[in-house]
Amino acid sequence: MTCLTVQLPGLDLKNPIMPASGCFGFGREYAKLYDLNVLGAIMIKATTAEPRFGNPTPRVAETNAGMLNAIGLQNPGLEKVLTEELPFLEKFNVPIIANVAGSEIEDYVQVAREISKAPNVHALELNISCPNVKTGGIAFGTDPLVAAQVTQAVKEVSSVPVYVKLSPNVANISEIALAIEAAGADGLTMINTLLGMRMDLKTGRPILANGTGGLSGPAIKPVAIRMIHEVSQKVSIPIIGMGGIQSAEDVLEYFYAGASAVAVGTANFIDPFVCPTIIEELPYKMHELGFEHISECIGRSWKQHAKIAYSRP
Amino acid sequence: MTCLTVQLPGLDLKNPIMPASGCFGFGREYAKLYDLNVLGAIMIKATTAEPRFGNPTPRVAETNAGMLNAIGLQNPGLEKVLTEELPFLEKFNVPIIANVAGSEIEDYVQVAREISKAPNVHALELNISCPNVKTGGIAFGTDPLVAAQVTQAVKEVSSVPVYVKLSPNVANISEIALAIEAAGADGLTMINTLLGMRMDLKTGRPILANGTGGLSGPAIKPVAIRMIHEVSQKVSIPIIGMGGIQSAEDVLEYFYAGASAVAVGTANFIDPFVCPTIIEELPYKMHELGFEHISECIGRSWKQHAKIAYSRP
Amino acid sequence: MKKAWMTVISQKEIARNIYEMTLEGELVEMMSSPGQFVHIRVTEGFDTLLRRPISISSIDTKKGRFRITYRADGKGTKLLATKQSGEKIDVLGPLGNGFPIAQLNSRDHALIVGGGIGVPPLLELTKQLNQTGVRTTHILGFQSKEDVFYKNEFSYFGDTYVATVDGSYGTKGFVTTILDEITPSFTTLFACGPTPMLKALENMYPNENVYLSLEERMGCGIGACFACVCHLQDDPQGYTYKKVCTDGPVFKAREVVL
Amino acid sequence: MKKAWMTVISQKEIARNIYEMTLEGELVEMMSSPGQFVHIRVTEGFDTLLRRPISISSIDTKKGRFRITYRADGKGTKLLATKQSGEKIDVLGPLGNGFPIAQLNSRDHALIVGGGIGVPPLLELTKQLNQTGVRTTHILGFQSKEDVFYKNEFSYFGDTYVATVDGSYGTKGFVTTILDEITPSFTTLFACGPTPMLKALENMYPNENVYLSLEERMGCGIGACFACVCHLQDDPQGYTYKKVCTDGPVFKAREVVL
Ligand SMILES: Cc1cc2nc3c(=O)[nH]c(=O)nc-3n(C[C@H](O)[C@H](O)[C@H](O)COP(=O)(O)OP(=O)(O)OC[C@H]3O[C@@H](n4cnc5c(N)ncnc54)[C@H](O)[C@@H]3O)c2cc1C
Ligand SMILES: Cc1cc2nc3c(=O)[nH]c(=O)nc-3n(C[C@H](O)[C@H](O)[C@H](O)COP(=O)(O)OP(=O)(O)OC[C@H]3O[C@@H](n4cnc5c(N)ncnc54)[C@H](O)[C@@H]3O)c2cc1C
Ligand SMILES: Cc1cc2nc3c(=O)[nH]c(=O)nc-3n(C[C@H](O)[C@H](O)[C@H](O)COP(=O)(O)O)c2cc1C
Ligand SMILES: Cc1cc2nc3c(=O)[nH]c(=O)nc-3n(C[C@H](O)[C@H](O)[C@H](O)COP(=O)(O)O)c2cc1C
Ligand code: FES
Ligand code: FES
């Protein structure tokens, strides 16, 4: 039998598939469609100290094999997440990864301290890479020094392991990753969205009210694969990979690159059942390719012991 | 009648459509398919001082709405380009933009000095953004200081205006653009490819022999649009835009963002007639939208005088 | 709400670029409220990544069929218009909250106002209202004669007035031009159409019982992505909100910021 | 070389996942040399962005038709296998240099060796050789019985030996197993198949007249992008090169590095 279990800091995963932050709300909607217990974990929508409305609409636009979003971290704020959203998720036997955002280091610290105490929150994901907010967000994610500072500050107060979410909008992703590892992060999640934009043919203006937005979906998969391939060879903390995953094949590509688990974002909008479908198909795909345990796939593209000849296809 | 002419430093374009460097060789193959005289200009394949073989094969891979290439700047070298390739193109009444590459600043200077003297070379395009070579290439394109140095050195020896090709693999594209403008560049071309990678499902290894490659095609269009939108508002030199262009609509999106001309790369492989087709369709599209001169479209997304309401679509 | 492969039974162009498509499949069992919509995956590949929200324009529970009526305008709807009988389409639905009609009865008079591609959901609405004996009057607005559709269908259920912007059919002007002329009395107003029209109606009838169906660009269509939110009128700058996909698309006038 | 919309006349599965498709259209006028290929755009949208290179497996100039024979394996070829008679396909071709047959005549004996999905272009080759009176012997290799195709077609033109890796059909082993057994004499050898097979043939017949058809991942297919280059054997580390798409796909053995 193929085995899908993965152990990561704070996360004992029955399978390595989880919905990505911001693409699954707080689980309520998808709970109406299927049993959330099948999921490896759930990354909930970014939580900030205060409630946020986010950006004006339109907030999404379609692109070639991708989409842009400029939600702007809309969320009900820390208190409501603690009293209403997380308790709802307690009835499922699924570890929650809480996505934490803010404009100042203090914001991250405050949210991290409180939310990490919630019984079903098993890990934090620091969102220092959101391209859709003016302050904080991506600014934290493109400077290794600042990224390290916020990581360290959060590590000091968090009751659970801390994963840091990397922005792909940088020249040297390894530099940031290494700084974050050195600052004490327990894992990395990558990638957040690429900055992008679309124009309306008729008005000549950007389609998104916010102008720019974050590019996600199948279009960005090769960028994520390349970054994970590079970073996984340099750091020794695990990576949860994401960006355009739609199928079990995509999951394996991420594992080969060096991911130890993956998250599925945009694909949930296209097929709300995509996560359970992938979880169901992955063992068959693995069996077909001769794998018994998903861990055999991790870093296969660069690990020496992976005994497959480098053959011209 | 709609008018497509554009005047840029060194380039008197009958229309703003040209094939992008590396996607059109030196024109010979496409000359067998159609009359190259219809083109606004031609950006020829990167030329280096010495001949180069490039990277091992496989050198291309398909991605979602895009492709990866790791050609590695294969070219016959400066001398052959001067004696065989450029003379072939002389029979067409089309300005040539020579793409110049190297590993050291001296390489760029040497190629630029010589190639800019060729009678049909009307401008240079400095390729400081090729992701597929170990030295030079992208390294020059991600550091504003180095980018400025190579620009200045080439400006000193070039007999024609110098355009510099920007890499999208940076955190702050404006910083690089401004440094290059300050160093004397006459224009910018953007964007070169994003770094990407794909894994082979069966072998677990990268599909490209080189491992990573440059991501081009429709997938990257929103990234290019966003960068041109940002940079065009900060610099006062013109921008030739590229990345995923396949249609007259795409061209207009680039103009709205702030481009003054565009180049078509990957799409030539999909439809070898794509450039003449776009040139034919652009006037109709412009007419439909009420434009008389293509210059009215430049920067429409951010220019104040563009009298179109910012309307929710 | 469910995701199902539904079969195209028929597709026809009923006005300039306006297509009416009949679909058959199990989803129909769950459909009842007029004004709900479905979220359609037009292609399986990458050509149109996101689903397209389209209103249900009529429901035939007995036959297990429903209709959508849409304008082939952008990439997705143009592709949808090429589908032929027998093809299968991936449909998620029914979604959202439709027009509240339970409280109306035969003593009521409903005024139904539709603009352009906002007209379709109103057809099932008037059908259901008439079934419970509610009297309906319809005001429909279009650009031009070639764009007019469902005039006969609405006439079957009650008085129907049509306005066209260029005057090539019916009254020259907007739906509001007709409303100014005939000043109808009604107990409830239901409307769907472009935002400027909805705003005009909201202003025109500040004290009446008015329900408006809104449009917004959507991601998930089921309430998870926060793409489609709008502010509330009593907190226009705050962080309270409604989602068009799950709280709407139908809202009481003056509830949300248009 | 031309780009044209060609019509699918027929499509059938002739062995496990192996499809034979007949196409009709003007491109055929330009086809003559066996071993050339076409570059096919499988979808118009983004699902398969690049064209797929596929060999011409037979040409019927009189009817204006040609055939391709391909394995439905990856995304593009699987989509190609769903095309039905009457559909139009965007084809660029004919491309490349085929097998040189002009210098052969009725005094010659051609040995034709094909492996797996390398077999198709050899069918038109043997047809043309036989038309000019050349005697042909065929050695074909496949994985397994279910994968064997064109055995009868080749037998019509000359002696035909088949090897399968698992021995479920013909000789157990590779084409080289058969060659070792029957040690045929020939004046020219033509081969198409996986690189290891081509290498083995090159080593086996160091002094004979051998032509090999190569495969490489392609971008443009017309010589412009430098995706498909290979080194020359007399300059294996240098910068001289040949392009598989325009200089090949057929090369004389020992010309390029396999
Ligand atoms: C609740 C609801 C009900 C609707 N009912 C109908 C109906 O019955 N008939 C009908 O013709 N149209 C209806 N629309 C509008 C319809 O969704 C858009 O016309 C359609 O999505 C445009 O897709 P496209 O492929 O033609 O355009 P594209 O430009 O290719 O669309 C690109 C993206 O923008 C989105 N988009 C573009 N225009 C709109 C719009 N006006 N509203 C929402 N999203 C948009 C698309 O969904 C897609 O994600 C409804 C919209 C909503 C929100
Ligand atoms: C000159 C030439 C002639 C060929 N003739 C035939 C033939 O007659 N019948 C046949 O079945 N196959 C033939 N092939 C191989 C055929 O091109 C590939 O099997 C096909 O491109 C794979 O596409 P896919 O959509 O199935 O796979 P995907 O994995 O979806 O392909 C992804 C990308 O990789 C390329 N690619 C993948 N495998 C190969 C390969 N083996 N060779 C070249 N490109 C590849 C594709 O073209 C595409 O760009 C030929 C190849 C060449 C170069
Ligand atoms: C609508 C939307 C909202 C998102 N919100 C968040 C968020 O709140 N926090 C976060 O860290 N990432 C957010 N993301 C990024 C995703 O978690 C993910 O990193 C990215 O979309 C790439 O994965 P995908 O291609 O599978 O969508 C959001 C993405 C989308 C499309
Ligand atoms: C096969 C290939 C080869 C390329 N070679 C070069 C090159 O030699 N010099 C260069 O500046 N850009 C090169 N590029 C980048 C293109 O000129 C262009 O910037 C990029 O592909 C984005 O445009 P597109 O999406 O239209 O292809 C190459 C791109 C491709 C796909
Ligand atoms: S469309 Fe996702 S919340 Fe409404
Ligand atoms: S495929 Fe482009 S040069 Fe051969």
mmCIF file with all atom_site columns, C-alpha atoms and ligand atoms in Angstrom, chain B residues 20-23 43-47 60 67-71 73-74 99 125-130 132 165 190-193 214-218 220 242-245 254 263-267 269, chain D residues 225-227, ligand 4:
data_model
loop_
_atom_site.group_PDB
_atom_site.id
_atom_site.type_symbol
_atom_site.label_atom_id
_atom_site.label_alt_id
_atom_site.label_comp_id
_atom_site.label_asym_id
_atom_site.label_entity_id
_atom_site.label_seq_id
_atom_site.pdbx_PDB_ins_code
_atom_site.Cartn_x
_atom_site.Cartn_y
_atom_site.Cartn_z
_atom_site.occupancy
_atom_site.B_iso_or_equiv
_atom_site.pdbx_formal_charge
_atom_site.auth_seq_id
_atom_site.auth_comp_id
_atom_site.auth_asym_id
_atom_site.auth_atom_id
_atom_site.pdbx_PDB_model_num
ATOM   1  C CA  . ALA B 1 20  ? 11.615 39.317 -30.234 1.00 0.00 ? 20  ALA B CA  1
ATOM   2  C CA  . SER B 1 21  ? 15.224 38.302 -29.984 1.00 0.00 ? 21  SER B CA  1
ATOM   3  C CA  . GLY B 1 22  ? 15.901 34.575 -30.047 1.00 0.00 ? 22  GLY B CA  1
ATOM   4  C CA  . CYS B 1 23  ? 12.507 33.726 -31.483 1.00 0.00 ? 23  CYS B CA  1
ATOM   5  C CA  . MET B 1 43  ? 15.316 41.937 -33.063 1.00 0.00 ? 43  MET B CA  1
ATOM   6  C CA  . ILE B 1 44  ? 17.941 39.412 -34.052 1.00 0.00 ? 44  ILE B CA  1
ATOM   7  C CA  . LYS B 1 45  ? 19.264 36.547 -31.950 1.00 0.00 ? 45  LYS B CA  1
ATOM   8  C CA  . ALA B 1 46  ? 21.766 37.447 -29.224 1.00 0.00 ? 46  ALA B CA  1
ATOM   9  C CA  . THR B 1 47  ? 25.269 37.919 -30.592 1.00 0.00 ? 47  THR B CA  1
ATOM   10 C CA  . VAL B 1 60  ? 12.716 23.495 -24.409 1.00 0.00 ? 60  VAL B CA  1
ATOM   11 C CA  . MET B 1 67  ? 7.297  27.389 -22.396 1.00 0.00 ? 67  MET B CA  1
ATOM   12 C CA  . LEU B 1 68  ? 10.731 27.101 -20.874 1.00 0.00 ? 68  LEU B CA  1
ATOM   13 C CA  . ASN B 1 69  ? 13.876 27.506 -22.917 1.00 0.00 ? 69  ASN B CA  1
ATOM   14 C CA  . ALA B 1 70  ? 17.508 27.060 -22.061 1.00 0.00 ? 70  ALA B CA  1
ATOM   15 C CA  . ILE B 1 71  ? 19.119 27.680 -25.410 1.00 0.00 ? 71  ILE B CA  1
ATOM   16 C CA  . LEU B 1 73  ? 22.707 32.054 -26.279 1.00 0.00 ? 73  LEU B CA  1
ATOM   17 C CA  . GLN B 1 74  ? 23.779 29.778 -29.106 1.00 0.00 ? 74  GLN B CA  1
ATOM   18 C CA  . ASN B 1 99  ? 20.743 41.869 -29.290 1.00 0.00 ? 99  ASN B CA  1
ATOM   19 C CA  . GLU B 1 125 ? 19.394 45.749 -27.273 1.00 0.00 ? 125 GLU B CA  1
ATOM   20 C CA  . LEU B 1 126 ? 21.655 44.862 -24.358 1.00 0.00 ? 126 LEU B CA  1
ATOM   21 C CA  . ASN B 1 127 ? 20.740 41.456 -23.085 1.00 0.00 ? 127 ASN B CA  1
ATOM   22 C CA  . ILE B 1 128 ? 21.671 41.750 -19.430 1.00 0.00 ? 128 ILE B CA  1
ATOM   23 C CA  . SER B 1 129 ? 18.866 39.431 -18.442 1.00 0.00 ? 129 SER B CA  1
ATOM   24 C CA  . CYS B 1 130 ? 19.399 36.021 -20.025 1.00 0.00 ? 130 CYS B CA  1
ATOM   25 C CA  . ASN B 1 132 ? 20.340 30.625 -19.211 1.00 0.00 ? 132 ASN B CA  1
ATOM   26 C CA  . LYS B 1 165 ? 16.569 44.544 -21.779 1.00 0.00 ? 165 LYS B CA  1
ATOM   27 C CA  . MET B 1 190 ? 11.049 44.379 -21.128 1.00 0.00 ? 190 MET B CA  1
ATOM   28 C CA  . ILE B 1 191 ? 10.651 41.729 -20.138 1.00 0.00 ? 191 ILE B CA  1
ATOM   29 C CA  . ASN B 1 192 ? 13.056 38.876 -20.624 1.00 0.00 ? 192 ASN B CA  1
ATOM   30 C CA  . THR B 1 193 ? 11.978 35.469 -19.335 1.00 0.00 ? 193 THR B CA  1
ATOM   31 C CA  . GLY B 1 214 ? 13.416 30.937 -19.071 1.00 0.00 ? 214 GLY B CA  1
ATOM   32 C CA  . LEU B 1 215 ? 9.630  31.055 -18.895 1.00 0.00 ? 215 LEU B CA  1
ATOM   33 C CA  . SER B 1 216 ? 7.959  32.845 -21.807 1.00 0.00 ? 216 SER B CA  1
ATOM   34 C CA  . GLY B 1 217 ? 4.572  32.922 -23.486 1.00 0.00 ? 217 GLY B CA  1
ATOM   35 C CA  . PRO B 1 218 ? 1.032  33.940 -22.510 1.00 0.00 ? 218 PRO B CA  1
ATOM   36 C CA  . ILE B 1 220 ? 3.890  35.748 -18.176 1.00 0.00 ? 220 ILE B CA  1
ATOM   37 C CA  . MET B 1 242 ? 7.168  41.845 -24.703 1.00 0.00 ? 242 MET B CA  1
ATOM   38 C CA  . GLY B 1 243 ? 5.962  38.720 -22.968 1.00 0.00 ? 243 GLY B CA  1
ATOM   39 C CA  . GLY B 1 244 ? 3.168  36.482 -24.206 1.00 0.00 ? 244 GLY B CA  1
ATOM   40 C CA  . ILE B 1 245 ? 1.887  38.704 -26.997 1.00 0.00 ? 245 ILE B CA  1
ATOM   41 C CA  . TYR B 1 254 ? 0.894  46.621 -23.594 1.00 0.00 ? 254 TYR B CA  1
ATOM   42 C CA  . ALA B 1 263 ? 7.950  42.449 -29.623 1.00 0.00 ? 263 ALA B CA  1
ATOM   43 C CA  . VAL B 1 264 ? 6.498  39.015 -30.231 1.00 0.00 ? 264 VAL B CA  1
ATOM   44 C CA  . GLY B 1 265 ? 8.521  36.003 -29.130 1.00 0.00 ? 265 GLY B CA  1
ATOM   45 C CA  . THR B 1 266 ? 7.141  32.561 -28.347 1.00 0.00 ? 266 THR B CA  1
ATOM   46 C CA  . ALA B 1 267 ? 4.047  33.121 -30.486 1.00 0.00 ? 267 ALA B CA  1
ATOM   47 C CA  . PHE B 1 269 ? 6.703  29.148 -32.837 1.00 0.00 ? 269 PHE B CA  1
ATOM   48 C CA  . CYS D 2 225 ? 14.965 28.847 -32.308 1.00 0.00 ? 225 CYS D CA  1
ATOM   49 C CA  . PHE D 2 226 ? 18.036 26.620 -31.839 1.00 0.00 ? 226 PHE D CA  1
ATOM   50 C CA  . ALA D 2 227 ? 16.094 24.213 -29.609 1.00 0.00 ? 227 ALA D CA  1
HETATM 51 C C1  . LIG E 3 .   ? 13.650 30.154 -27.500 1.00 0.00 ? 4   LIG E C1  1
HETATM 52 C C2  . LIG E 3 .   ? 13.896 31.532 -26.977 1.00 0.00 ? 4   LIG E C2  1
HETATM 53 C C3  . LIG E 3 .   ? 15.127 32.145 -27.166 1.00 0.00 ? 4   LIG E C3  1
HETATM 54 C C4  . LIG E 3 .   ? 15.378 33.429 -26.683 1.00 0.00 ? 4   LIG E C4  1
HETATM 55 N N1  . LIG E 3 .   ? 16.582 34.009 -26.902 1.00 0.00 ? 4   LIG E N1  1
HETATM 56 C C5  . LIG E 3 .   ? 16.796 35.296 -26.498 1.00 0.00 ? 4   LIG E C5  1
HETATM 57 C C6  . LIG E 3 .   ? 18.011 35.968 -26.800 1.00 0.00 ? 4   LIG E C6  1
HETATM 58 O O1  . LIG E 3 .   ? 18.888 35.437 -27.456 1.00 0.00 ? 4   LIG E O1  1
HETATM 59 N N2  . LIG E 3 .   ? 18.169 37.233 -26.355 1.00 0.00 ? 4   LIG E N2  1
HETATM 60 C C7  . LIG E 3 .   ? 17.202 37.867 -25.620 1.00 0.00 ? 4   LIG E C7  1
HETATM 61 O O2  . LIG E 3 .   ? 17.401 39.010 -25.229 1.00 0.00 ? 4   LIG E O2  1
HETATM 62 N N3  . LIG E 3 .   ? 16.032 37.272 -25.356 1.00 0.00 ? 4   LIG E N3  1
HETATM 63 C C8  . LIG E 3 .   ? 15.810 35.998 -25.759 1.00 0.00 ? 4   LIG E C8  1
HETATM 64 N N4  . LIG E 3 .   ? 14.599 35.397 -25.490 1.00 0.00 ? 4   LIG E N4  1
HETATM 65 C C9  . LIG E 3 .   ? 13.570 36.153 -24.759 1.00 0.00 ? 4   LIG E C9  1
HETATM 66 C C10 . LIG E 3 .   ? 12.563 36.787 -25.730 1.00 0.00 ? 4   LIG E C10 1
HETATM 67 O O3  . LIG E 3 .   ? 13.179 37.717 -26.574 1.00 0.00 ? 4   LIG E O3  1
HETATM 68 C C11 . LIG E 3 .   ? 11.433 37.474 -24.951 1.00 0.00 ? 4   LIG E C11 1
HETATM 69 O O4  . LIG E 3 .   ? 11.986 38.497 -24.154 1.00 0.00 ? 4   LIG E O4  1
HETATM 70 C C12 . LIG E 3 .   ? 10.665 36.537 -24.049 1.00 0.00 ? 4   LIG E C12 1
HETATM 71 O O5  . LIG E 3 .   ? 10.564 35.267 -24.633 1.00 0.00 ? 4   LIG E O5  1
HETATM 72 C C13 . LIG E 3 .   ? 9.258  37.037 -23.699 1.00 0.00 ? 4   LIG E C13 1
HETATM 73 O O6  . LIG E 3 .   ? 8.472  37.192 -24.841 1.00 0.00 ? 4   LIG E O6  1
HETATM 74 P P1  . LIG E 3 .   ? 7.430  36.061 -25.380 1.00 0.00 ? 4   LIG E P1  1
HETATM 75 O O7  . LIG E 3 .   ? 6.621  35.643 -24.205 1.00 0.00 ? 4   LIG E O7  1
HETATM 76 O O8  . LIG E 3 .   ? 6.667  36.718 -26.461 1.00 0.00 ? 4   LIG E O8  1
HETATM 77 O O9  . LIG E 3 .   ? 8.283  34.925 -25.875 1.00 0.00 ? 4   LIG E O9  1
HETATM 78 C C14 . LIG E 3 .   ? 14.354 34.108 -25.970 1.00 0.00 ? 4   LIG E C14 1
HETATM 79 C C15 . LIG E 3 .   ? 13.121 33.489 -25.791 1.00 0.00 ? 4   LIG E C15 1
HETATM 80 C C16 . LIG E 3 .   ? 12.862 32.222 -26.287 1.00 0.00 ? 4   LIG E C16 1
HETATM 81 C C17 . LIG E 3 .   ? 11.513 31.601 -26.066 1.00 0.00 ? 4   LIG E C17 1
#
